[in-house]
PDB file of C-alpha atoms in Angstrom:
ATOM      1  CA  MET T 882      32.897 110.119 -41.361  1.00  0.00           C
ATOM      2  CA  THR T 883      30.476 109.446 -44.532  1.00  0.00           C
ATOM      3  CA  GLY T 884      29.805 112.000 -47.490  1.00  0.00           C
ATOM      4  CA  THR T 885      27.760 114.428 -45.137  1.00  0.00           C
ATOM      5  CA  GLY T 886      29.868 117.591 -46.023  1.00  0.00           C
ATOM      6  CA  LYS T 887      31.364 117.624 -42.341  1.00  0.00           C
ATOM      7  CA  THR T 888      34.771 118.947 -41.535  1.00  0.00           C
ATOM      8  CA  VAL T 889      36.659 116.797 -39.620  1.00  0.00           C
ATOM      9  CA  THR T 890      38.874 118.900 -37.234  1.00  0.00           C
ATOM     10  CA  ARG T 891      41.592 118.362 -34.889  1.00  0.00           C
ATOM     11  CA  VAL T 892      39.583 117.659 -32.321  1.00  0.00           C
ATOM     12  CA  ASP T 893      37.541 114.929 -34.005  1.00  0.00           C
ATOM     13  CA  LEU T 894      41.030 113.404 -34.962  1.00  0.00           C
ATOM     14  CA  CYS T 895      41.875 113.500 -31.389  1.00  0.00           C
ATOM     15  CA  GLU T 896      38.570 111.648 -30.573  1.00  0.00           C
ATOM     16  CA  ALA T 897      39.220 108.989 -32.919  1.00  0.00           C
ATOM     17  CA  VAL T 898      42.830 108.257 -31.756  1.00  0.00           C
ATOM     18  CA  TYR T 899      41.122 108.372 -28.007  1.00  0.00           C
ATOM     19  CA  GLN T 900      38.388 105.856 -29.309  1.00  0.00           C
ATOM     20  CA  LYS T 901      40.486 103.303 -31.102  1.00  0.00           C
ATOM     21  CA  VAL T 902      43.983 103.026 -30.069  1.00  0.00           C
ATOM     22  CA  GLY T 903      43.157 103.441 -26.149  1.00  0.00           C
ATOM     23  CA  LEU T 904      45.672 106.051 -24.973  1.00  0.00           C
ATOM     24  CA  SER T 905      44.073 108.759 -22.555  1.00  0.00           C
ATOM     25  CA  ARG T 906      42.651 111.892 -24.220  1.00  0.00           C
ATOM     26  CA  THR T 907      45.851 113.921 -23.273  1.00  0.00           C
ATOM     27  CA  GLU T 908      48.074 111.536 -24.697  1.00  0.00           C
ATOM     28  CA  SER T 909      45.716 111.212 -28.486  1.00  0.00           C
ATOM     29  CA  SER T 910      45.901 115.137 -28.858  1.00  0.00           C
ATOM     30  CA  ALA T 911      49.776 114.927 -27.853  1.00  0.00           C
ATOM     31  CA  PHE T 912      49.980 112.405 -30.566  1.00  0.00           C
ATOM     32  CA  VAL T 913      48.098 113.964 -33.297  1.00  0.00           C
ATOM     33  CA  GLU T 914      49.687 117.351 -32.538  1.00  0.00           C
ATOM     34  CA  LEU T 915      53.524 115.811 -32.753  1.00  0.00           C
ATOM     35  CA  VAL T 916      52.154 114.063 -36.297  1.00  0.00           C
ATOM     36  CA  LEU T 917      50.916 117.329 -37.950  1.00  0.00           C
ATOM     37  CA  LYS T 918      54.271 119.153 -36.574  1.00  0.00           C
ATOM     38  CA  GLU T 919      56.489 116.373 -37.532  1.00  0.00           C
ATOM     39  CA  ILE T 920      54.350 116.944 -41.277  1.00  0.00           C
ATOM     40  CA  THR T 921      54.559 120.808 -41.247  1.00  0.00           C
ATOM     41  CA  ASP T 922      58.305 120.455 -40.279  1.00  0.00           C
ATOM     42  CA  CYS T 923      59.115 118.260 -43.174  1.00  0.00           C
ATOM     43  CA  LEU T 924      57.018 120.316 -45.854  1.00  0.00           C
ATOM     44  CA  GLU T 925      58.747 123.939 -44.429  1.00  0.00           C
ATOM     45  CA  LYS T 926      62.118 122.292 -45.134  1.00  0.00           C
ATOM     46  CA  GLY T 927      60.856 121.405 -48.740  1.00  0.00           C
ATOM     47  CA  GLU T 928      60.621 117.814 -48.483  1.00  0.00           C
ATOM     48  CA  THR T 929      58.211 115.481 -49.866  1.00  0.00           C
ATOM     49  CA  VAL T 930      55.697 113.687 -47.314  1.00  0.00           C
ATOM     50  CA  LYS T 931      54.625 110.330 -48.652  1.00  0.00           C
ATOM     51  CA  LEU T 932      52.145 108.614 -46.700  1.00  0.00           C
ATOM     52  CA  SER T 933      51.661 104.951 -48.209  1.00  0.00           C
ATOM     53  CA  SER T 934      48.063 104.149 -49.249  1.00  0.00           C
ATOM     54  CA  PHE T 935      47.047 107.733 -48.489  1.00  0.00           C
ATOM     55  CA  GLY T 936      49.096 109.998 -51.072  1.00  0.00           C
ATOM     56  CA  SER T 937      51.860 112.935 -50.882  1.00  0.00           C
ATOM     57  CA  PHE T 938      52.544 116.308 -49.643  1.00  0.00           C
ATOM     58  CA  MET T 939      54.287 118.394 -51.778  1.00  0.00           C
ATOM     59  CA  VAL T 940      55.965 121.568 -51.805  1.00  0.00           C
ATOM     60  CA  ARG T 941      56.620 123.385 -55.233  1.00  0.00           C
ATOM     61  CA  LYS T 942      57.740 126.532 -56.519  1.00  0.00           C
ATOM     62  CA  LYS T 943      55.958 128.655 -58.737  1.00  0.00           C
ATOM     63  CA  GLY T 944      57.881 131.621 -60.403  1.00  0.00           C
ATOM     64  CA  GLU T 945      57.162 135.376 -60.470  1.00  0.00           C
ATOM     65  CA  ARG T 946      54.023 136.057 -63.285  1.00  0.00           C
ATOM     66  CA  ILE T 947      52.062 138.308 -64.376  1.00  0.00           C
ATOM     67  CA  GLY T 948      48.031 138.169 -63.494  1.00  0.00           C
ATOM     68  CA  ARG T 949      44.913 140.338 -64.075  1.00  0.00           C
ATOM     69  CA  ASN T 950      42.721 142.007 -61.518  1.00  0.00           C
ATOM     70  CA  PRO T 951      39.170 140.351 -62.855  1.00  0.00           C
ATOM     71  CA  LYS T 952      37.276 143.490 -61.387  1.00  0.00           C
ATOM     72  CA  THR T 953      39.203 146.361 -63.232  1.00  0.00           C
ATOM     73  CA  GLY T 954      41.601 143.866 -66.392  1.00  0.00           C
ATOM     74  CA  THR T 955      44.671 145.534 -64.762  1.00  0.00           C
ATOM     75  CA  GLU T 956      48.021 143.528 -65.095  1.00  0.00           C
ATOM     76  CA  VAL T 957      49.165 143.064 -61.811  1.00  0.00           C
ATOM     77  CA  PRO T 958      52.783 140.993 -60.935  1.00  0.00           C
ATOM     78  CA  ILE T 959      52.439 138.040 -58.747  1.00  0.00           C
ATOM     79  CA  SER T 960      55.231 137.497 -56.697  1.00  0.00           C
ATOM     80  CA  PRO T 961      57.379 133.879 -56.607  1.00  0.00           C
ATOM     81  CA  ARG T 962      56.456 131.854 -53.481  1.00  0.00           C
ATOM     82  CA  ARG T 963      55.912 128.114 -52.544  1.00  0.00           C
ATOM     83  CA  VAL T 964      52.656 126.416 -52.827  1.00  0.00           C
ATOM     84  CA  MET T 965      51.368 123.125 -50.880  1.00  0.00           C
ATOM     85  CA  VAL T 966      50.223 120.271 -53.437  1.00  0.00           C
ATOM     86  CA  PHE T 967      48.099 116.974 -52.389  1.00  0.00           C
ATOM     87  CA  LYS T 968      48.627 114.066 -54.879  1.00  0.00           C
ATOM     88  CA  PRO T 969      46.126 111.359 -53.625  1.00  0.00           C
ATOM     89  CA  SER T 970      47.122 107.727 -54.254  1.00  0.00           C
ATOM     90  CA  ALA T 971      45.521 105.372 -56.265  1.00  0.00           C
ATOM     91  CA  ILE T 972      44.030 103.248 -53.409  1.00  0.00           C
ATOM     92  CA  LEU T 973      42.650 106.587 -51.868  1.00  0.00           C
ATOM     93  CA  LYS T 974      41.071 107.780 -54.890  1.00  0.00           C
ATOM     94  CA  GLN T 975      39.516 103.963 -55.451  1.00  0.00           C
ATOM     95  CA  ARG T 976      37.885 104.366 -51.994  1.00  0.00           C
ATOM     96  CA  ILE T 977      36.670 107.912 -52.271  1.00  0.00           C
ATOM     97  CA  ASN T 978      34.946 106.560 -55.715  1.00  0.00           C
ATOM     98  CA  GLY T 979      34.029 103.844 -53.582  1.00  0.00           C
ATOM     99  CA  ASP T 980      35.673 100.758 -55.533  1.00  0.00           C
ATOM    100  CA  SER T 981      37.088  98.914 -52.918  1.00  0.00           C
ATOM    101  CA  THR T 982      37.353  95.868 -54.957  1.00  0.00           C
ATOM    102  CA  SER T 983      39.621  97.108 -57.422  1.00  0.00           C
ATOM    103  CA  ALA T 984      43.258  95.911 -58.181  1.00  0.00           C
ATOM    104  CA  GLY T 985      45.454  98.258 -56.639  1.00  0.00           C
ATOM    105  CA  ASN T 986      48.021  96.551 -53.912  1.00  0.00           C
ATOM    106  CA  GLY T 987      45.593  93.351 -53.145  1.00  0.00           C
ATOM    107  CA  LYS T 988      45.226  94.941 -49.513  1.00  0.00           C
ATOM    108  CA  ASP T 989      41.616  95.878 -50.003  1.00  0.00           C
ATOM    109  CA  HIS T 990      39.978  92.830 -50.375  1.00  0.00           C
ATOM    110  CA  ASP T 991      40.436  88.742 -48.946  1.00  0.00           C
ATOM    111  CA  ASP T 992      41.976  86.283 -51.628  1.00  0.00           C
TER     112      ASP T 992
END
């Protein structure tokens, strides 16, 4: 899974679990679905999901505000809603930028 622009799907995640963990394909699929459902359920309740060395998923409340229709310029009220936000960890940011030897928690390199 390199920078080829490929989209990783549930099927890809299930296949990775199958290949690397050794569960059956059915068990791997159930495992991935269970993890995703747990994350979704927590976010639905407004809880923050923090995955060490990966990042945090949070739900934020946005209040009502006035927006503008870009075509007509007409002002339109935007109703209050909840949005999901992902904040990557410093370790994930380093890995994305190809800097796996930087300080962090020291787990990325041998001492």
